[in-house]
Amino acid sequence: QVQLVESGGGSVQAGGSLRLSCAASRSIFRVNDMGWYRQAPGKQRELVATITNGGSTNYADSVKGRYTISRDNAKNTVYLQMNSLRPEDTANYYCNADCISPLGRTLEVWGQGTLVTVSF
């Protein structure tokens, strides 16, 4: 199995920055695509950004130009640099990874979530 451990959440004023990290535990599973999702109170979980093994990225329109996703494949770690934060960015942010075993078994893994709070 694979476990994801997130860090970096917290409280910041509007216009500020935060950097989230998510490390995948060592496993026989190979980590493929990784990404970040968020869920605000009373709302559905939504995609924020994803990144492939090769570094191709995809962003939600609401964060384009403000957020940057990156990864260190040697460390099985994905990062989310969040700049120009807005109160509407307040949410629990979840790390996600698509993994595959040597025998081809696929596994989707979620982190426990880290809270980001942006105040006016």
mmCIF file of N, CA and C in Angstrom:
data_model
loop_
_atom_site.group_PDB
_atom_site.id
_atom_site.type_symbol
_atom_site.label_atom_id
_atom_site.label_comp_id
_atom_site.label_asym_id
_atom_site.label_seq_id
_atom_site.Cartn_x
_atom_site.Cartn_y
_atom_site.Cartn_z
ATOM 1 N N GLN A 1 0.833 -1.187 0.000
ATOM 2 C CA GLN A 1 0.000 0.000 0.000
ATOM 3 C C GLN A 1 0.873 1.244 0.000
ATOM 4 N N VAL A 2 0.232 2.385 -0.269
ATOM 5 C CA VAL A 2 0.920 3.669 -0.294
ATOM 6 C C VAL A 2 0.212 4.615 0.660
ATOM 7 N N GLN A 3 0.965 5.365 1.409
ATOM 8 C CA GLN A 3 0.399 6.402 2.277
ATOM 9 C C GLN A 3 0.916 7.754 1.824
ATOM 10 N N LEU A 4 0.026 8.757 1.905
ATOM 11 C CA LEU A 4 0.390 10.122 1.552
ATOM 12 C C LEU A 4 0.364 10.977 2.809
ATOM 13 N N VAL A 5 1.434 11.702 3.043
ATOM 14 C CA VAL A 5 1.527 12.570 4.213
ATOM 15 C C VAL A 5 1.669 14.008 3.736
ATOM 16 N N GLU A 6 0.700 14.837 4.109
ATOM 17 C CA GLU A 6 0.673 16.226 3.668
ATOM 18 C C GLU A 6 1.198 17.148 4.778
ATOM 19 N N SER A 7 1.701 18.290 4.356
ATOM 20 C CA SER A 7 2.120 19.316 5.299
ATOM 21 C C SER A 7 2.075 20.670 4.612
ATOM 22 N N GLY A 8 2.091 21.733 5.427
ATOM 23 C CA GLY A 8 2.200 23.078 4.877
ATOM 24 C C GLY A 8 0.961 23.925 4.946
ATOM 25 N N GLY A 9 -0.142 23.381 5.392
ATOM 26 C CA GLY A 9 -1.351 24.194 5.499
ATOM 27 C C GLY A 9 -1.218 25.210 6.625
ATOM 28 N N GLY A 10 -2.191 26.108 6.700
ATOM 29 C CA GLY A 10 -2.174 27.106 7.759
ATOM 30 C C GLY A 10 -3.077 28.269 7.429
ATOM 31 N N SER A 11 -2.886 29.349 8.167
ATOM 32 C CA SER A 11 -3.689 30.553 7.989
ATOM 33 C C SER A 11 -2.839 31.668 7.415
ATOM 34 N N VAL A 12 -3.413 32.413 6.495
ATOM 35 C CA VAL A 12 -2.682 33.499 5.850
ATOM 36 C C VAL A 12 -3.677 34.585 5.455
ATOM 37 N N GLN A 13 -3.190 35.793 5.344
ATOM 38 C CA GLN A 13 -4.056 36.877 4.876
ATOM 39 C C GLN A 13 -4.144 36.879 3.356
ATOM 40 N N ALA A 14 -5.208 37.458 2.863
ATOM 41 C CA ALA A 14 -5.383 37.551 1.416
ATOM 42 C C ALA A 14 -4.164 38.216 0.780
ATOM 43 N N GLY A 15 -3.740 37.633 -0.335
ATOM 44 C CA GLY A 15 -2.549 38.110 -1.021
ATOM 45 C C GLY A 15 -1.282 37.377 -0.625
ATOM 46 N N GLY A 16 -1.368 36.593 0.431
ATOM 47 C CA GLY A 16 -0.205 35.862 0.913
ATOM 48 C C GLY A 16 0.032 34.573 0.150
ATOM 49 N N SER A 17 1.029 33.822 0.628
ATOM 50 C CA SER A 17 1.440 32.580 -0.036
ATOM 51 C C SER A 17 1.580 31.445 0.970
ATOM 52 N N LEU A 18 1.387 30.252 0.479
ATOM 53 C CA LEU A 18 1.631 29.028 1.243
ATOM 54 C C LEU A 18 2.153 27.972 0.285
ATOM 55 N N ARG A 19 2.901 27.027 0.828
ATOM 56 C CA ARG A 19 3.404 25.909 0.023
ATOM 57 C C ARG A 19 3.013 24.607 0.704
ATOM 58 N N LEU A 20 2.289 23.774 -0.011
ATOM 59 C CA LEU A 20 1.904 22.464 0.486
ATOM 60 C C LEU A 20 2.858 21.404 -0.053
ATOM 61 N N SER A 21 3.093 20.395 0.772
ATOM 62 C CA SER A 21 3.912 19.251 0.361
ATOM 63 C C SER A 21 3.150 17.967 0.632
ATOM 64 N N CYS A 22 3.419 16.964 -0.170
ATOM 65 C CA CYS A 22 2.787 15.660 0.019
ATOM 66 C C CYS A 22 3.791 14.592 -0.375
ATOM 67 N N ALA A 23 4.161 13.763 0.595
ATOM 68 C CA ALA A 23 5.135 12.713 0.349
ATOM 69 C C ALA A 23 4.459 11.347 0.355
ATOM 70 N N ALA A 24 4.750 10.552 -0.662
ATOM 71 C CA ALA A 24 4.228 9.191 -0.738
ATOM 72 C C ALA A 24 5.230 8.235 -0.119
ATOM 73 N N SER A 25 4.723 7.315 0.698
ATOM 74 C CA SER A 25 5.613 6.347 1.348
ATOM 75 C C SER A 25 6.197 5.394 0.310
ATOM 76 N N ARG A 26 7.380 4.854 0.647
ATOM 77 C CA ARG A 26 8.025 3.880 -0.251
ATOM 78 C C ARG A 26 7.189 2.599 -0.289
ATOM 79 N N SER A 27 7.043 2.071 -1.473
ATOM 80 C CA SER A 27 6.159 0.922 -1.648
ATOM 81 C C SER A 27 6.523 0.210 -2.939
ATOM 82 N N ILE A 28 5.997 -1.016 -3.088
ATOM 83 C CA ILE A 28 6.193 -1.719 -4.357
ATOM 84 C C ILE A 28 5.383 -1.046 -5.468
ATOM 85 N N PHE A 29 4.395 -0.223 -5.065
ATOM 86 C CA PHE A 29 3.592 0.476 -6.042
ATOM 87 C C PHE A 29 4.399 1.627 -6.638
ATOM 88 N N ARG A 30 4.251 1.826 -7.918
ATOM 89 C CA ARG A 30 4.852 2.975 -8.589
ATOM 90 C C ARG A 30 3.830 4.104 -8.610
ATOM 91 N N VAL A 31 4.283 5.290 -8.245
ATOM 92 C CA VAL A 31 3.391 6.450 -8.224
ATOM 93 C C VAL A 31 3.373 7.100 -9.592
ATOM 94 N N ASN A 32 2.219 7.208 -10.177
ATOM 95 C CA ASN A 32 2.082 7.853 -11.478
ATOM 96 C C ASN A 32 1.606 9.294 -11.304
ATOM 97 N N ASP A 33 0.413 9.608 -11.779
ATOM 98 C CA ASP A 33 -0.074 10.976 -11.632
ATOM 99 C C ASP A 33 -0.286 11.330 -10.164
ATOM 100 N N MET A 34 0.032 12.570 -9.826
ATOM 101 C CA MET A 34 -0.241 13.099 -8.489
ATOM 102 C C MET A 34 -1.003 14.404 -8.647
ATOM 103 N N GLY A 35 -1.718 14.776 -7.597
ATOM 104 C CA GLY A 35 -2.472 16.018 -7.719
ATOM 105 C C GLY A 35 -2.982 16.520 -6.386
ATOM 106 N N TRP A 36 -3.588 17.678 -6.467
ATOM 107 C CA TRP A 36 -4.205 18.311 -5.303
ATOM 108 C C TRP A 36 -5.674 18.605 -5.616
ATOM 109 N N TYR A 37 -6.512 18.326 -4.615
ATOM 110 C CA TYR A 37 -7.925 18.648 -4.682
ATOM 111 C C TYR A 37 -8.253 19.477 -3.444
ATOM 112 N N ARG A 38 -9.393 20.157 -3.450
ATOM 113 C CA ARG A 38 -9.789 20.901 -2.271
ATOM 114 C C ARG A 38 -11.300 20.799 -2.062
ATOM 115 N N GLN A 39 -11.678 20.959 -0.812
ATOM 116 C CA GLN A 39 -13.092 20.911 -0.467
ATOM 117 C C GLN A 39 -13.380 21.994 0.558
ATOM 118 N N ALA A 40 -14.202 22.941 0.159
ATOM 119 C CA ALA A 40 -14.619 24.008 1.062
ATOM 120 C C ALA A 40 -15.870 23.560 1.808
ATOM 121 N N PRO A 41 -16.145 24.159 2.949
ATOM 122 C CA PRO A 41 -17.344 23.773 3.719
ATOM 123 C C PRO A 41 -18.611 23.893 2.877
ATOM 124 N N GLY A 42 -19.395 22.826 2.867
ATOM 125 C CA GLY A 42 -20.653 22.841 2.143
ATOM 126 C C GLY A 42 -20.535 22.674 0.648
ATOM 127 N N LYS A 43 -19.327 22.428 0.166
ATOM 128 C CA LYS A 43 -19.119 22.274 -1.279
ATOM 129 C C LYS A 43 -18.511 20.923 -1.602
ATOM 130 N N GLN A 44 -18.602 20.544 -2.881
ATOM 131 C CA GLN A 44 -18.001 19.294 -3.323
ATOM 132 C C GLN A 44 -16.494 19.441 -3.485
ATOM 133 N N ARG A 45 -15.816 18.311 -3.385
ATOM 134 C CA ARG A 45 -14.378 18.306 -3.612
ATOM 135 C C ARG A 45 -14.118 18.627 -5.087
ATOM 136 N N GLU A 46 -13.131 19.472 -5.335
ATOM 137 C CA GLU A 46 -12.825 19.879 -6.701
ATOM 138 C C GLU A 46 -11.337 19.756 -6.987
ATOM 139 N N LEU A 47 -11.042 19.532 -8.257
ATOM 140 C CA LEU A 47 -9.645 19.432 -8.670
ATOM 141 C C LEU A 47 -8.985 20.807 -8.607
ATOM 142 N N VAL A 48 -7.752 20.824 -8.122
ATOM 143 C CA VAL A 48 -6.960 22.057 -8.112
ATOM 144 C C VAL A 48 -5.889 21.987 -9.189
ATOM 145 N N ALA A 49 -5.079 20.915 -9.129
ATOM 146 C CA ALA A 49 -3.998 20.771 -10.098
ATOM 147 C C ALA A 49 -3.510 19.337 -10.098
ATOM 148 N N THR A 50 -3.024 18.887 -11.252
ATOM 149 C CA THR A 50 -2.431 17.559 -11.352
ATOM 150 C C THR A 50 -1.119 17.639 -12.103
ATOM 151 N N ILE A 51 -0.290 16.617 -11.903
ATOM 152 C CA ILE A 51 0.999 16.560 -12.586
ATOM 153 C C ILE A 51 1.334 15.103 -12.870
ATOM 154 N N THR A 52 1.801 14.831 -14.091
ATOM 155 C CA THR A 52 2.169 13.477 -14.467
ATOM 156 C C THR A 52 3.606 13.181 -14.064
ATOM 157 N N ASN A 53 4.001 11.935 -14.241
ATOM 158 C CA ASN A 53 5.400 11.544 -13.993
ATOM 159 C C ASN A 53 6.363 12.362 -14.838
ATOM 160 N N GLY A 54 5.931 12.693 -16.031
ATOM 161 C CA GLY A 54 6.781 13.436 -16.941
ATOM 162 C C GLY A 54 6.753 14.930 -16.742
ATOM 163 N N GLY A 55 5.913 15.393 -15.817
ATOM 164 C CA GLY A 55 5.883 16.816 -15.511
ATOM 165 C C GLY A 55 4.794 17.613 -16.195
ATOM 166 N N SER A 56 3.922 16.970 -16.946
ATOM 167 C CA SER A 56 2.815 17.688 -17.561
ATOM 168 C C SER A 56 1.815 18.090 -16.478
ATOM 169 N N THR A 57 1.337 19.324 -16.558
ATOM 170 C CA THR A 57 0.464 19.840 -15.510
ATOM 171 C C THR A 57 -0.901 20.250 -16.041
ATOM 172 N N ASN A 58 -1.840 20.292 -15.119
ATOM 173 C CA ASN A 58 -3.206 20.709 -15.439
ATOM 174 C C ASN A 58 -3.732 21.472 -14.233
ATOM 175 N N TYR A 59 -4.387 22.607 -14.488
ATOM 176 C CA TYR A 59 -4.874 23.447 -13.397
ATOM 177 C C TYR A 59 -6.355 23.774 -13.566
ATOM 178 N N ALA A 60 -7.022 23.951 -12.448
ATOM 179 C CA ALA A 60 -8.365 24.514 -12.484
ATOM 180 C C ALA A 60 -8.256 25.969 -12.913
ATOM 181 N N ASP A 61 -9.268 26.435 -13.636
ATOM 182 C CA ASP A 61 -9.234 27.816 -14.111
ATOM 183 C C ASP A 61 -9.090 28.809 -12.964
ATOM 184 N N SER A 62 -9.678 28.480 -11.821
ATOM 185 C CA SER A 62 -9.698 29.414 -10.699
ATOM 186 C C SER A 62 -8.321 29.645 -10.076
ATOM 187 N N VAL A 63 -7.360 28.764 -10.362
ATOM 188 C CA VAL A 63 -6.032 28.903 -9.743
ATOM 189 C C VAL A 63 -4.926 29.151 -10.759
ATOM 190 N N LYS A 64 -5.262 29.121 -12.038
ATOM 191 C CA LYS A 64 -4.236 29.343 -13.069
ATOM 192 C C LYS A 64 -3.566 30.698 -12.874
ATOM 193 N N GLY A 65 -2.243 30.697 -12.969
ATOM 194 C CA GLY A 65 -1.480 31.917 -12.800
ATOM 195 C C GLY A 65 -1.156 32.250 -11.357
ATOM 196 N N ARG A 66 -1.775 31.549 -10.418
ATOM 197 C CA ARG A 66 -1.521 31.808 -8.992
ATOM 198 C C ARG A 66 -0.877 30.615 -8.305
ATOM 199 N N TYR A 67 -1.249 29.411 -8.723
ATOM 200 C CA TYR A 67 -0.734 28.188 -8.122
ATOM 201 C C TYR A 67 0.236 27.506 -9.086
ATOM 202 N N THR A 68 1.228 26.825 -8.500
ATOM 203 C CA THR A 68 2.156 26.027 -9.293
ATOM 204 C C THR A 68 2.335 24.666 -8.645
ATOM 205 N N ILE A 69 2.086 23.618 -9.420
ATOM 206 C CA ILE A 69 2.303 22.263 -8.935
ATOM 207 C C ILE A 69 3.630 21.751 -9.479
ATOM 208 N N SER A 70 4.364 21.020 -8.642
ATOM 209 C CA SER A 70 5.640 20.446 -9.072
ATOM 210 C C SER A 70 5.850 19.151 -8.305
ATOM 211 N N ARG A 71 6.837 18.385 -8.730
ATOM 212 C CA ARG A 71 7.095 17.125 -8.033
ATOM 213 C C ARG A 71 8.562 16.764 -8.115
ATOM 214 N N ASP A 72 8.978 15.975 -7.127
ATOM 215 C CA ASP A 72 10.321 15.412 -7.079
ATOM 216 C C ASP A 72 10.126 13.906 -7.138
ATOM 217 N N ASN A 73 10.362 13.326 -8.306
ATOM 218 C CA ASN A 73 10.091 11.894 -8.484
ATOM 219 C C ASN A 73 11.007 11.037 -7.614
ATOM 220 N N ALA A 74 12.209 11.491 -7.377
ATOM 221 C CA ALA A 74 13.136 10.716 -6.546
ATOM 222 C C ALA A 74 12.622 10.603 -5.117
ATOM 223 N N LYS A 75 11.873 11.614 -4.691
ATOM 224 C CA LYS A 75 11.343 11.614 -3.326
ATOM 225 C C LYS A 75 9.866 11.252 -3.279
ATOM 226 N N ASN A 76 9.260 10.972 -4.450
ATOM 227 C CA ASN A 76 7.820 10.700 -4.511
ATOM 228 C C ASN A 76 7.031 11.782 -3.783
ATOM 229 N N THR A 77 7.402 13.011 -4.024
ATOM 230 C CA THR A 77 6.787 14.140 -3.339
ATOM 231 C C THR A 77 6.231 15.126 -4.350
ATOM 232 N N VAL A 78 5.035 15.630 -4.057
ATOM 233 C CA VAL A 78 4.424 16.652 -4.890
ATOM 234 C C VAL A 78 4.235 17.908 -4.052
ATOM 235 N N TYR A 79 4.389 19.055 -4.703
ATOM 236 C CA TYR A 79 4.281 20.338 -4.024
ATOM 237 C C TYR A 79 3.197 21.186 -4.686
ATOM 238 N N LEU A 80 2.650 22.098 -3.906
ATOM 239 C CA LEU A 80 1.716 23.081 -4.445
ATOM 240 C C LEU A 80 2.079 24.442 -3.888
ATOM 241 N N GLN A 81 2.643 25.288 -4.742
ATOM 242 C CA GLN A 81 2.957 26.655 -4.344
ATOM 243 C C GLN A 81 1.742 27.509 -4.642
ATOM 244 N N MET A 82 1.213 28.152 -3.613
ATOM 245 C CA MET A 82 -0.005 28.956 -3.741
ATOM 246 C C MET A 82 0.318 30.415 -3.463
ATOM 247 N N ASN A 83 0.178 31.241 -4.457
ATOM 248 C CA ASN A 83 0.433 32.672 -4.327
ATOM 249 C C ASN A 83 -0.853 33.467 -4.530
ATOM 250 N N SER A 84 -0.814 34.717 -4.129
ATOM 251 C CA SER A 84 -1.971 35.613 -4.299
ATOM 252 C C SER A 84 -3.250 34.946 -3.796
ATOM 253 N N LEU A 85 -3.164 34.406 -2.609
ATOM 254 C CA LEU A 85 -4.299 33.668 -2.062
ATOM 255 C C LEU A 85 -5.489 34.584 -1.796
ATOM 256 N N ARG A 86 -6.667 34.002 -1.989
ATOM 257 C CA ARG A 86 -7.921 34.721 -1.818
ATOM 258 C C ARG A 86 -8.772 34.030 -0.759
ATOM 259 N N PRO A 87 -9.674 34.742 -0.119
ATOM 260 C CA PRO A 87 -10.544 34.083 0.868
ATOM 261 C C PRO A 87 -11.284 32.882 0.290
ATOM 262 N N GLU A 88 -11.646 32.929 -0.977
ATOM 263 C CA GLU A 88 -12.365 31.808 -1.587
ATOM 264 C C GLU A 88 -11.477 30.578 -1.811
ATOM 265 N N ASP A 89 -10.190 30.705 -1.554
ATOM 266 C CA ASP A 89 -9.291 29.544 -1.612
ATOM 267 C C ASP A 89 -9.330 28.747 -0.315
ATOM 268 N N THR A 90 -10.003 29.256 0.696
ATOM 269 C CA THR A 90 -10.109 28.560 1.975
ATOM 270 C C THR A 90 -10.778 27.203 1.773
ATOM 271 N N ALA A 91 -10.102 26.146 2.228
ATOM 272 C CA ALA A 91 -10.615 24.785 2.046
ATOM 273 C C ALA A 91 -9.658 23.794 2.697
ATOM 274 N N ASN A 92 -10.122 22.567 2.800
ATOM 275 C CA ASN A 92 -9.213 21.460 3.091
ATOM 276 C C ASN A 92 -8.611 21.003 1.771
ATOM 277 N N TYR A 93 -7.311 20.920 1.722
ATOM 278 C CA TYR A 93 -6.602 20.517 0.511
ATOM 279 C C TYR A 93 -6.127 19.072 0.684
ATOM 280 N N TYR A 94 -6.447 18.253 -0.334
ATOM 281 C CA TYR A 94 -6.135 16.833 -0.288
ATOM 282 C C TYR A 94 -5.167 16.461 -1.401
ATOM 283 N N CYS A 95 -4.170 15.699 -1.034
ATOM 284 C CA CYS A 95 -3.235 15.152 -2.008
ATOM 285 C C CYS A 95 -3.812 13.853 -2.562
ATOM 286 N N ASN A 96 -3.523 13.584 -3.822
ATOM 287 C CA ASN A 96 -4.036 12.379 -4.488
ATOM 288 C C ASN A 96 -2.935 11.768 -5.341
ATOM 289 N N ALA A 97 -2.890 10.448 -5.368
ATOM 290 C CA ALA A 97 -1.896 9.772 -6.208
ATOM 291 C C ALA A 97 -2.512 8.536 -6.865
ATOM 292 N N ASP A 98 -2.208 8.355 -8.132
ATOM 293 C CA ASP A 98 -2.579 7.141 -8.849
ATOM 294 C C ASP A 98 -1.353 6.240 -8.884
ATOM 295 N N CYS A 99 -1.507 5.031 -8.379
ATOM 296 C CA CYS A 99 -0.371 4.131 -8.237
ATOM 297 C C CYS A 99 -0.655 2.826 -8.973
ATOM 298 N N ILE A 100 0.421 2.094 -9.293
ATOM 299 C CA ILE A 100 0.282 0.805 -9.956
ATOM 300 C C ILE A 100 1.327 -0.152 -9.407
ATOM 301 N N SER A 101 0.907 -1.390 -9.164
ATOM 302 C CA SER A 101 1.809 -2.401 -8.628
ATOM 303 C C SER A 101 2.587 -3.053 -9.770
ATOM 304 N N PRO A 102 3.649 -3.807 -9.440
ATOM 305 C CA PRO A 102 4.405 -4.506 -10.494
ATOM 306 C C PRO A 102 3.553 -5.456 -11.325
ATOM 307 N N LEU A 103 2.422 -5.942 -10.727
ATOM 308 C CA LEU A 103 1.545 -6.859 -11.442
ATOM 309 C C LEU A 103 0.409 -6.131 -12.143
ATOM 310 N N GLY A 104 0.432 -4.821 -12.114
ATOM 311 C CA GLY A 104 -0.568 -4.054 -12.840
ATOM 312 C C GLY A 104 -1.794 -3.662 -12.056
ATOM 313 N N ARG A 105 -1.790 -3.915 -10.762
ATOM 314 C CA ARG A 105 -2.941 -3.506 -9.949
ATOM 315 C C ARG A 105 -2.874 -2.010 -9.720
ATOM 316 N N THR A 106 -3.992 -1.328 -10.014
ATOM 317 C CA THR A 106 -4.029 0.122 -9.824
ATOM 318 C C THR A 106 -4.611 0.463 -8.463
ATOM 319 N N LEU A 107 -4.182 1.587 -7.950
ATOM 320 C CA LEU A 107 -4.606 2.018 -6.616
ATOM 321 C C LEU A 107 -4.668 3.537 -6.591
ATOM 322 N N GLU A 108 -5.768 4.078 -6.136
ATOM 323 C CA GLU A 108 -5.890 5.518 -5.941
ATOM 324 C C GLU A 108 -5.802 5.805 -4.446
ATOM 325 N N VAL A 109 -4.916 6.729 -4.091
ATOM 326 C CA VAL A 109 -4.654 7.008 -2.682
ATOM 327 C C VAL A 109 -4.923 8.484 -2.399
ATOM 328 N N TRP A 110 -5.476 8.757 -1.217
ATOM 329 C CA TRP A 110 -5.744 10.121 -0.775
ATOM 330 C C TRP A 110 -5.006 10.411 0.525
ATOM 331 N N GLY A 111 -4.556 11.646 0.658
ATOM 332 C CA GLY A 111 -3.999 12.087 1.913
ATOM 333 C C GLY A 111 -5.102 12.436 2.898
ATOM 334 N N GLN A 112 -4.683 12.802 4.115
ATOM 335 C CA GLN A 112 -5.654 13.076 5.168
ATOM 336 C C GLN A 112 -6.226 14.492 5.080
ATOM 337 N N GLY A 113 -5.611 15.328 4.289
ATOM 338 C CA GLY A 113 -6.081 16.700 4.140
ATOM 339 C C GLY A 113 -5.337 17.664 5.023
ATOM 340 N N THR A 114 -5.158 18.867 4.510
ATOM 341 C CA THR A 114 -4.538 19.932 5.289
ATOM 342 C C THR A 114 -5.344 21.202 5.061
ATOM 343 N N LEU A 115 -5.624 21.917 6.150
ATOM 344 C CA LEU A 115 -6.514 23.069 6.081
ATOM 345 C C LEU A 115 -5.758 24.334 5.687
ATOM 346 N N VAL A 116 -6.308 25.032 4.717
ATOM 347 C CA VAL A 116 -5.799 26.340 4.316
ATOM 348 C C VAL A 116 -6.903 27.360 4.569
ATOM 349 N N THR A 117 -6.566 28.376 5.357
ATOM 350 C CA THR A 117 -7.537 29.417 5.688
ATOM 351 C C THR A 117 -6.973 30.767 5.248
ATOM 352 N N VAL A 118 -7.735 31.468 4.415
ATOM 353 C CA VAL A 118 -7.308 32.775 3.918
ATOM 354 C C VAL A 118 -8.297 33.816 4.421
ATOM 355 N N SER A 119 -7.783 34.788 5.154
ATOM 356 C CA SER A 119 -8.642 35.816 5.737
ATOM 357 C C SER A 119 -8.515 37.127 4.959
ATOM 358 N N PHE A 120 -9.522 37.960 5.120
ATOM 359 C CA PHE A 120 -9.514 39.258 4.435
ATOM 360 C C PHE A 120 -8.447 40.163 5.035
#
